[in-house]
Structure formats: C-alpha cells, structure tokens
Short mmCIF file of C-alpha atoms in Angstrom, two decimals:
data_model
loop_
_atom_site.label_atom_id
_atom_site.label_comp_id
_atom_site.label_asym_id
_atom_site.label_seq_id
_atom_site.Cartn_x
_atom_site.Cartn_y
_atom_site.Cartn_z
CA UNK E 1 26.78 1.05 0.91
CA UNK E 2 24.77 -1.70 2.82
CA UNK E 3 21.36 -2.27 1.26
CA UNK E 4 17.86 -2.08 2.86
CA UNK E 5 15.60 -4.54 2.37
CA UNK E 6 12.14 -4.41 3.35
CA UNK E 7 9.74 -7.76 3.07
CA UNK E 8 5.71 -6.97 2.89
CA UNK E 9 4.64 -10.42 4.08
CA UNK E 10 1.45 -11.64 6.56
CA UNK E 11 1.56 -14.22 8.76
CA UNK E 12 0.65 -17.76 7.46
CA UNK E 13 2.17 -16.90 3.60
CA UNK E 14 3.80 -19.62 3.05
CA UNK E 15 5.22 -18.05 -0.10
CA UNK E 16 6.78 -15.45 2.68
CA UNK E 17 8.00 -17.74 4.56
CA UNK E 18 10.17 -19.03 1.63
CA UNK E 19 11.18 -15.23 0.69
CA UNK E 20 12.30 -14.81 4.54
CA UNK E 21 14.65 -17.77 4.71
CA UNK E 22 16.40 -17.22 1.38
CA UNK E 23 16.88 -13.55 3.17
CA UNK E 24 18.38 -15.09 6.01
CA UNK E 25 20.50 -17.25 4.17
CA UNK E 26 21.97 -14.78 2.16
CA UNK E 27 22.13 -12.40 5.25
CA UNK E 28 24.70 -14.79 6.45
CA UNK E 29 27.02 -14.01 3.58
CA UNK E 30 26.26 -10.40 2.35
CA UNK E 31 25.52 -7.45 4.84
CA UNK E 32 21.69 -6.10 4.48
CA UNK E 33 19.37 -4.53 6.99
CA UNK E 34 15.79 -6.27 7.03
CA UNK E 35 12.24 -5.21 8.03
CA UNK E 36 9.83 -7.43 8.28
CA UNK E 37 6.06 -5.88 7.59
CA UNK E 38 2.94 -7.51 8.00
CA UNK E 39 0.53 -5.83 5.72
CA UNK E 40 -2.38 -6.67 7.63
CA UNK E 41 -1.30 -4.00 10.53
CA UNK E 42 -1.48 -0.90 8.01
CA UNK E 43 -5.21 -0.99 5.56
CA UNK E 44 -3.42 0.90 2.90
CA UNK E 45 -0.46 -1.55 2.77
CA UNK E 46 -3.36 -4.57 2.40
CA UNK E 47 -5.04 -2.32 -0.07
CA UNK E 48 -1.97 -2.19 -2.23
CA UNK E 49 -0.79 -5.57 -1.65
CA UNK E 50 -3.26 -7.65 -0.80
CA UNK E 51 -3.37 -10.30 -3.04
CA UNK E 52 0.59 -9.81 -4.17
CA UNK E 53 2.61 -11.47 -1.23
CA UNK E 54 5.51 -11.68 -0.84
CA UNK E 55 6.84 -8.23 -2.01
CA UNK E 56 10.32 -7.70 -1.81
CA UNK E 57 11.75 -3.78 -1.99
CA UNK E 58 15.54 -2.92 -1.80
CA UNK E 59 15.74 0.76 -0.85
CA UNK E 60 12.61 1.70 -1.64
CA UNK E 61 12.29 0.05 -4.88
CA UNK E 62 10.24 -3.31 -5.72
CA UNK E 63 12.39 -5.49 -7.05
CA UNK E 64 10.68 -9.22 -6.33
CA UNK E 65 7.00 -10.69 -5.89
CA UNK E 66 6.06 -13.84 -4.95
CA UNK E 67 9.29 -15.79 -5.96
CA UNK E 68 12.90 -14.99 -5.51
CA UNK E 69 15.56 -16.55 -6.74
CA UNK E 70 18.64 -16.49 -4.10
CA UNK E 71 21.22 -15.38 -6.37
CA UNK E 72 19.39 -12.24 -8.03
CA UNK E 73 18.59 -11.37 -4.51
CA UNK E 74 21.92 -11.94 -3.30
CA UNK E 75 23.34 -9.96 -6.30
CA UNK E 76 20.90 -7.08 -5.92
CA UNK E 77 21.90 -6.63 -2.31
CA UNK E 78 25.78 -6.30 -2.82
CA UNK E 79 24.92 -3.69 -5.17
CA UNK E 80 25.51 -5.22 -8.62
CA UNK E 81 22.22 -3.90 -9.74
CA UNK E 82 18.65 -2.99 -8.41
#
C-alpha cells in the first residue's frame, strides 16, 4: 500500500526546505503521495504548529519534526514501520 505523506511547512523555513528535498529524493526511489501545507493558510494549523516546523505525518500519524533523517523516512514510507 503506497504511503501518504503530508509536510506542514511555511514558506521561508529553511528547515522545510531541507525536509522537502530529502522527500523528493526519496520520492525518486520509493512510491509516496505528498501534500505540501503551509500552515499559515489555516489559524488552527499555526496554532498547533507554529513554532514546530517542519512536521512530517505519514497517514495521518506524526512521525518527524524539524529533522529527518533520509533513511528512517525512506524506511517508514515502504512500510517497514510508522
């Protein structure tokens, strides 16, 4: 089953930025849909996030804040674990 991954991120994180390109890198080897959502556009996704950027949920579930390391993430996403 292909994993969902969303990404709560803002424009000019830098940390986001970072957790967005080690998505699209492992995108390129393991199957995963991706949404991308800027917490700024909803108040009670700032509320709850805020000051936590990046936040990283596979289906549904958080499973990575402000750092991600690639191969967790990569692991996580073809299902070895969430």
């Amino acid at each position: 089953m292909m994993r969902h991954v969303t990404l709560y991120s803002r424009p000019g994180c830098h940390l986001c930025d970072r957790v967005r390109a080690v998505m699209e890198d492992v995108l390129r080897r393991t199957p995963f849909t991706l949404d991308v959502v800027d917490i700024d556009s909803d108040p009670a996704l700032k509320a709850r996030y805020d000051h936590e950027v990046p936040v990283v949920a596979i289906d549904g579930r958080i499973a990575f804040g402000y750092a991600m390391d690639a191969r967790e993430f990569e692991r996580r996403v073809r299902g070895d674990s969430v």
